[in-house]
């Protein structure tokens, strides 16, 4: 029940913004200086067989999270998150897949796609 999997804009272990899904809920969270805070939460659709997660970056440091159950209709969760302080000064931003939960946890990601869209 505590297991979750997700997509993260990653500065380092202590600084990240992500969207994660469990059987019960979808959350948008931020970890800043090692302290994690839930920014938005929604019940996960009980009938969904799969979840698609998306983080869209705008203006270099504004992040919007969304999810879909069919990869066609997307629902934003929460408002834009400011990521100005996300990567420490000596590191660059990265994209990561994440899993959290009890020891032995297994999650499955079918694919990852990164699109670069020029303004």
Coordinates of N, CA, C and O in Angstrom, one line a residue:
X1 N 0.8 -1.2 0.0 CA 0.0 0.0 0.0 C 0.9 1.3 0.0 O 0.4 2.3 -0.4
X2 N 2.1 1.2 0.5 CA 3.0 2.4 0.5 C 3.9 2.5 -0.7 O 4.6 3.4 -0.8
X3 N 3.8 1.5 -1.6 CA 4.7 1.5 -2.7 C 4.3 2.6 -3.8 O 3.1 2.8 -4.0
X4 N 5.2 3.2 -4.4 CA 4.9 4.2 -5.4 C 6.0 4.2 -6.4 O 7.2 4.0 -6.1
X5 N 5.6 4.6 -7.7 CA 6.6 4.8 -8.7 C 6.4 6.1 -9.4 O 5.2 6.6 -9.5
X6 N 7.4 6.7 -10.0 CA 7.2 7.9 -10.6 C 8.3 8.5 -11.5 O 9.3 7.8 -11.8
X7 N 8.1 9.7 -11.9 CA 9.0 10.5 -12.8 C 9.5 11.7 -12.0 O 8.7 12.3 -11.3
X8 N 10.8 12.0 -12.2 CA 11.4 13.1 -11.3 C 12.3 14.0 -12.2 O 13.0 13.5 -13.0
X9 N 12.1 15.3 -11.9 CA 13.2 16.3 -12.3 C 14.1 16.3 -11.2 O 13.8 16.7 -10.0
X10 N 15.4 15.9 -11.4 CA 16.3 15.6 -10.3 C 17.5 16.5 -10.3 O 18.2 16.5 -11.3
X11 N 17.7 17.2 -9.2 CA 19.0 17.9 -9.1 C 20.0 17.1 -8.4 O 21.1 16.8 -8.9
X12 N 19.6 16.5 -7.3 CA 20.4 15.5 -6.6 C 19.5 14.8 -5.6 O 18.3 15.1 -5.6
X13 N 20.0 13.9 -4.8 CA 19.1 13.1 -3.9 C 18.3 14.0 -3.0 O 17.1 13.7 -2.7
X14 N 18.8 15.1 -2.6 CA 18.2 16.0 -1.6 C 17.3 17.1 -2.3 O 16.6 17.8 -1.6
X15 N 17.3 17.2 -3.6 CA 16.6 18.3 -4.3 C 16.0 17.7 -5.6 O 16.7 17.4 -6.6
X16 N 14.6 17.6 -5.6 CA 13.9 17.0 -6.7 C 12.5 17.4 -6.7 O 11.9 17.8 -5.7
X17 N 11.9 17.3 -7.9 CA 10.4 17.5 -8.0 C 9.9 16.3 -8.8 O 10.5 16.0 -9.8
X18 N 8.8 15.7 -8.3 CA 8.3 14.6 -9.0 C 6.8 14.4 -9.0 O 6.1 15.0 -8.2
X19 N 6.4 13.4 -9.8 CA 5.0 12.9 -9.8 C 5.1 11.4 -9.6 O 5.9 10.8 -10.3
X20 N 4.4 10.9 -8.6 CA 4.4 9.5 -8.3 C 3.0 8.9 -8.2 O 2.0 9.7 -7.8
X21 N 2.9 7.6 -8.5 CA 1.6 7.0 -8.4 C 1.7 5.7 -7.5 O 2.7 5.0 -7.6
X22 N 0.6 5.5 -6.8 CA 0.5 4.3 -6.0 C -0.9 3.7 -6.4 O -1.6 4.3 -7.2
X23 N -1.3 2.6 -5.8 CA -2.7 2.1 -6.1 C -3.8 3.1 -5.7 O -4.8 3.1 -6.2
X24 N -3.5 3.9 -4.6 CA -4.5 4.7 -4.1 C -4.5 6.2 -4.6 O -5.5 6.8 -4.6
X25 N -3.3 6.7 -4.9 CA -3.2 8.1 -5.2 C -2.1 8.5 -6.1 O -1.1 7.7 -6.3
X26 N -2.2 9.7 -6.7 CA -1.2 10.3 -7.5 C -0.8 11.5 -6.7 O -1.6 12.3 -6.3
X27 N 0.5 11.7 -6.6 CA 1.0 12.9 -5.8 C 2.1 13.6 -6.6 O 2.8 13.0 -7.4
X28 N 2.1 14.9 -6.4 CA 3.2 15.8 -6.9 C 3.9 16.2 -5.6 O 3.3 16.6 -4.6
X29 N 5.2 16.0 -5.6 CA 6.0 16.3 -4.4 C 7.3 17.1 -4.8 O 7.7 17.1 -5.9
X30 N 7.9 17.7 -3.8 CA 9.1 18.4 -3.9 C 10.0 18.0 -2.7 O 9.5 17.9 -1.6
X31 N 11.3 17.7 -3.0 CA 12.2 17.5 -2.0 C 13.3 18.6 -2.1 O 13.9 18.8 -3.1
X32 N 13.4 19.4 -1.0 CA 14.3 20.5 -1.0 C 15.1 20.4 0.3 O 14.6 20.3 1.4
X33 N 16.5 20.3 0.1 CA 17.4 20.2 1.2 C 17.1 19.0 2.0 O 17.2 19.0 3.2
X34 N 16.6 17.9 1.4 CA 16.3 16.6 2.0 C 15.0 16.5 2.7 O 14.6 15.5 3.2
X35 N 14.2 17.6 2.6 CA 12.8 17.6 3.3 C 11.8 17.4 2.1 O 11.7 18.3 1.3
X36 N 11.0 16.3 2.2 CA 10.0 16.1 1.2 C 8.7 16.7 1.6 O 8.2 16.5 2.7
X37 N 8.0 17.3 0.6 CA 6.7 17.9 0.9 C 5.7 17.6 -0.3 O 6.1 17.7 -1.4
X38 N 4.5 17.1 0.1 CA 3.5 16.8 -0.9 C 2.9 18.2 -1.4 O 2.4 18.9 -0.5
X39 N 2.9 18.5 -2.7 CA 2.4 19.7 -3.2 C 0.9 19.6 -3.7 O 0.2 20.5 -3.6
X40 N 0.6 18.4 -4.2 CA -0.8 18.2 -4.7 C -1.0 16.7 -4.6 O -0.1 15.9 -4.8
X41 N -2.3 16.3 -4.5 CA -2.6 14.9 -4.4 C -4.0 14.7 -5.0 O -4.9 15.5 -4.9
X42 N -4.2 13.5 -5.6 CA -5.5 13.1 -6.1 C -5.7 11.6 -6.0 O -4.7 10.9 -6.1
X43 N -6.9 11.2 -5.9 CA -7.1 9.7 -5.8 C -6.8 9.1 -7.2 O -7.2 9.7 -8.2
X44 N -6.2 8.0 -7.2 CA -5.9 7.3 -8.5 C -7.2 6.6 -8.9 O -7.9 6.0 -8.1
X45 N -7.5 6.7 -10.2 CA -8.7 6.0 -10.8 C -8.5 4.5 -10.5 O -7.6 3.9 -10.9
X46 N -9.5 3.9 -9.8 CA -9.5 2.5 -9.4 C -9.5 1.6 -10.6 O -9.0 0.5 -10.6
X47 N -10.0 2.0 -11.8 CA -10.2 1.1 -12.9 C -9.0 1.2 -13.9 O -8.9 0.4 -14.8
X48 N -8.0 2.0 -13.6 CA -6.8 2.2 -14.5 C -6.0 1.0 -14.5 O -5.6 0.4 -13.4
X49 N -5.6 0.5 -15.7 CA -4.7 -0.6 -15.8 C -3.2 -0.1 -15.9 O -2.3 -0.9 -15.6
X50 N -3.0 1.1 -16.3 CA -1.7 1.7 -16.4 C -1.8 3.2 -16.2 O -2.9 3.8 -16.3
X51 N -0.7 3.8 -15.8 CA -0.6 5.3 -15.6 C 0.5 5.8 -16.5 O 1.6 5.2 -16.6
X52 N 0.2 6.9 -17.1 CA 1.2 7.7 -17.8 C 1.5 9.0 -17.1 O 0.5 9.6 -16.6
X53 N 2.7 9.3 -16.8 CA 3.1 10.4 -16.1 C 3.9 11.4 -16.9 O 4.7 11.0 -17.8
X54 N 3.7 12.7 -16.7 CA 4.4 13.7 -17.5 C 4.8 14.9 -16.6 O 4.1 15.3 -15.7
X55 N 6.1 15.3 -16.9 CA 6.6 16.6 -16.3 C 6.9 17.5 -17.5 O 7.7 17.1 -18.3
X56 N 6.3 18.6 -17.5 CA 6.6 19.6 -18.6 C 7.4 20.7 -18.0 O 7.0 21.3 -17.0
X57 N 8.6 21.0 -18.6 CA 9.4 22.2 -18.1 C 9.2 23.4 -19.0 O 9.1 23.2 -20.2
X58 N 9.0 24.5 -18.4 CA 8.8 25.8 -19.2 C 9.7 26.8 -18.6 O 10.0 26.9 -17.4
X59 N 10.3 27.6 -19.5 CA 11.1 28.7 -19.1 C 12.3 28.2 -18.3 O 12.8 28.9 -17.4
X60 N 12.7 27.0 -18.5 CA 13.9 26.4 -17.9 C 13.7 26.0 -16.4 O 14.5 25.1 -16.0
X61 N 12.8 26.5 -15.7 CA 12.7 26.1 -14.3 C 11.3 26.1 -13.7 O 11.1 26.0 -12.5
X62 N 10.3 26.1 -14.6 CA 8.9 26.0 -14.1 C 8.4 24.6 -14.6 O 8.5 24.2 -15.7
X63 N 7.9 23.8 -13.6 CA 7.5 22.4 -13.9 C 6.0 22.2 -13.6 O 5.5 22.6 -12.6
X64 N 5.3 21.6 -14.6 CA 3.9 21.2 -14.4 C 3.8 19.7 -14.6 O 4.3 19.1 -15.5
X65 N 3.2 19.1 -13.6 CA 3.0 17.6 -13.6 C 1.6 17.3 -14.1 O 0.6 18.0 -13.8
X66 N 1.4 16.1 -14.8 CA 0.1 15.6 -15.3 C 0.2 14.1 -15.3 O 1.2 13.5 -15.4
X67 N -1.0 13.5 -15.4 CA -1.1 12.1 -15.6 C -2.2 11.8 -16.6 O -3.1 12.6 -16.9
X68 N -2.2 10.6 -17.1 CA -3.2 10.1 -18.0 C -3.3 8.6 -17.8 O -2.4 7.9 -17.3
X69 N -4.5 8.0 -18.1 CA -4.7 6.6 -18.0 C -4.8 6.0 -19.4 O -4.8 4.8 -19.6
X70 N -4.8 6.9 -20.4 CA -4.8 6.4 -21.8 C -3.8 7.0 -22.7 O -3.8 6.7 -23.9
X71 N -2.9 7.8 -22.2 CA -1.8 8.5 -23.0 C -2.4 9.4 -24.0 O -1.8 9.8 -25.0
X72 N -3.7 9.8 -23.9 CA -4.3 10.8 -24.8 C -4.9 12.0 -24.0 O -4.6 13.1 -24.3
X73 N -5.7 11.7 -23.0 CA -6.3 12.8 -22.2 C -5.4 13.0 -21.0 O -5.3 12.1 -20.2
X74 N -4.9 14.2 -20.8 CA -3.9 14.5 -19.7 C -4.6 15.4 -18.7 O -5.3 16.3 -19.1
X75 N -4.4 15.1 -17.4 CA -5.0 15.9 -16.4 C -3.8 16.5 -15.5 O -3.1 15.7 -14.9
X76 N -3.7 17.8 -15.5 CA -2.7 18.4 -14.7 C -3.0 18.2 -13.2 O -4.2 18.1 -12.8
X77 N -2.0 18.1 -12.4 CA -2.1 18.0 -10.9 C -1.3 19.2 -10.3 O -0.1 19.3 -10.6
X78 N -2.0 20.0 -9.5 CA -1.3 21.1 -8.9 C -1.0 22.2 -9.8 O -1.4 22.2 -11.0
X79 N -0.3 23.2 -9.3 CA 0.1 24.3 -10.1 C 1.6 24.2 -10.5 O 2.2 23.2 -10.1
X80 N 2.1 25.1 -11.4 CA 3.5 25.1 -11.7 C 4.3 25.1 -10.5 O 4.0 25.8 -9.5
X81 N 5.4 24.4 -10.5 CA 6.4 24.4 -9.4 C 7.7 25.1 -9.8 O 8.2 24.7 -10.9
X82 N 8.1 26.0 -9.0 CA 9.4 26.7 -9.3 C 10.6 25.8 -9.0 O 10.7 25.4 -7.8
X83 N 11.4 25.5 -9.9 CA 12.6 24.7 -9.7 C 13.9 25.4 -9.8 O 14.9 24.8 -10.1
X84 N 13.9 26.8 -9.6 CA 15.1 27.6 -9.7 C 16.2 27.0 -8.8 O 17.4 27.0 -9.3
X85 N 15.9 26.5 -7.6 CA 17.0 26.1 -6.7 C 17.2 24.6 -6.8 O 17.9 24.0 -6.0
X86 N 16.6 23.9 -7.8 CA 16.6 22.5 -7.8 C 18.0 21.9 -8.0 O 18.4 21.1 -7.2
X87 N 18.7 22.2 -9.1 CA 20.0 21.6 -9.1 C 21.0 22.5 -8.3 O 21.0 23.8 -8.5
X88 N 21.8 21.9 -7.5 CA 22.8 22.7 -6.8 C 23.7 23.4 -7.9 O 23.8 22.9 -9.0
X89 N 24.4 24.5 -7.5 CA 25.1 25.3 -8.5 C 26.1 24.5 -9.3 O 26.4 24.9 -10.4
X90 N 26.6 23.4 -8.8 CA 27.7 22.6 -9.5 C 27.1 21.4 -10.2 O 27.9 20.6 -10.7
X91 N 25.8 21.3 -10.4 CA 25.2 20.1 -11.1 C 24.2 20.6 -12.1 O 23.6 21.7 -12.0
X92 N 23.9 19.7 -13.0 CA 22.9 20.0 -14.0 C 21.6 19.2 -13.7 O 21.6 18.2 -12.9
X93 N 20.5 19.6 -14.3 CA 19.2 19.0 -14.1 C 19.2 17.6 -14.8 O 19.7 17.5 -15.9
X94 N 18.6 16.6 -14.2 CA 18.4 15.3 -14.9 C 17.0 14.9 -14.8 O 16.2 15.4 -14.0
X95 N 16.6 13.9 -15.6 CA 15.3 13.2 -15.5 C 15.6 11.8 -14.9 O 16.5 11.2 -15.3
X96 N 14.7 11.4 -14.0 CA 14.9 10.1 -13.4 C 13.6 9.3 -13.2 O 12.6 10.0 -13.1
X97 N 13.7 8.0 -13.2 CA 12.5 7.2 -12.8 C 12.8 6.9 -11.3 O 13.9 6.7 -10.9
X98 N 11.7 6.8 -10.6 CA 11.8 6.5 -9.1 C 10.9 5.5 -8.7 O 9.8 5.3 -9.2
X99 N 11.3 4.7 -7.6 CA 10.4 3.8 -6.9 C 10.7 3.9 -5.5 O 11.8 4.0 -5.0
X100 N 9.6 3.9 -4.7 CA 9.8 4.0 -3.2 C 8.8 3.0 -2.5 O 7.7 2.8 -3.0
X101 N 9.2 2.4 -1.5 CA 8.4 1.4 -0.8 C 9.2 0.4 0.0 O 10.4 0.6 0.3
X102 N 8.6 -0.7 0.4 CA 9.3 -1.6 1.2 C 10.4 -2.4 0.5 O 10.4 -2.4 -0.8
X103 N 11.3 -2.9 1.2 CA 12.4 -3.7 0.6 C 11.8 -4.8 -0.2 O 10.8 -5.4 0.1
X104 N 12.4 -5.0 -1.4 CA 12.0 -6.0 -2.3 C 10.9 -5.5 -3.3 O 10.5 -6.3 -4.2
X105 N 10.6 -4.3 -3.2 CA 9.6 -3.7 -4.1 C 10.0 -3.8 -5.6 O 11.2 -3.7 -5.9
X106 N 9.0 -4.1 -6.4 CA 9.2 -4.2 -7.8 C 8.2 -3.3 -8.5 O 7.0 -3.5 -8.2
X107 N 8.6 -2.4 -9.4 CA 7.7 -1.6 -10.2 C 8.1 -1.8 -11.6 O 9.2 -2.3 -11.9
X108 N 7.2 -1.5 -12.5 CA 7.5 -1.8 -14.0 C 7.2 -0.5 -14.7 O 6.2 0.1 -14.7
X109 N 8.2 -0.1 -15.5 CA 8.1 1.0 -16.4 C 8.2 0.4 -17.8 O 9.1 -0.3 -18.1
X110 N 7.2 0.7 -18.7 CA 7.2 0.2 -20.0 C 8.1 1.0 -21.0 O 8.7 0.4 -21.9
X111 N 8.1 2.3 -20.8 CA 8.9 3.1 -21.6 C 9.1 4.5 -21.0 O 8.4 4.9 -20.1
X112 N 10.1 5.2 -21.6 CA 10.3 6.6 -21.2 C 10.6 7.4 -22.4 O 11.4 6.9 -23.3
X113 N 10.0 8.5 -22.6 CA 10.2 9.4 -23.8 C 10.5 10.8 -23.3 O 9.8 11.3 -22.4
X114 N 11.5 11.4 -23.9 CA 11.9 12.7 -23.6 C 11.8 13.5 -24.8 O 12.5 13.2 -25.8
X115 N 11.0 14.5 -24.8 CA 10.8 15.4 -26.0 C 11.4 16.8 -25.7 O 11.2 17.3 -24.7
X116 N 12.2 17.3 -26.7 CA 12.7 18.6 -26.6 C 11.9 19.4 -27.6 O 12.0 19.2 -28.8
X117 N 11.2 20.4 -27.1 CA 10.4 21.3 -28.0 C 10.9 22.7 -27.9 O 11.0 23.3 -26.8
X118 N 11.4 23.2 -29.0 CA 11.9 24.6 -29.0 C 10.7 25.6 -29.0 O 9.7 25.4 -29.6
X119 N 10.9 26.7 -28.2 CA 9.8 27.7 -28.2 C 9.6 28.4 -29.5 O 10.4 28.4 -30.4

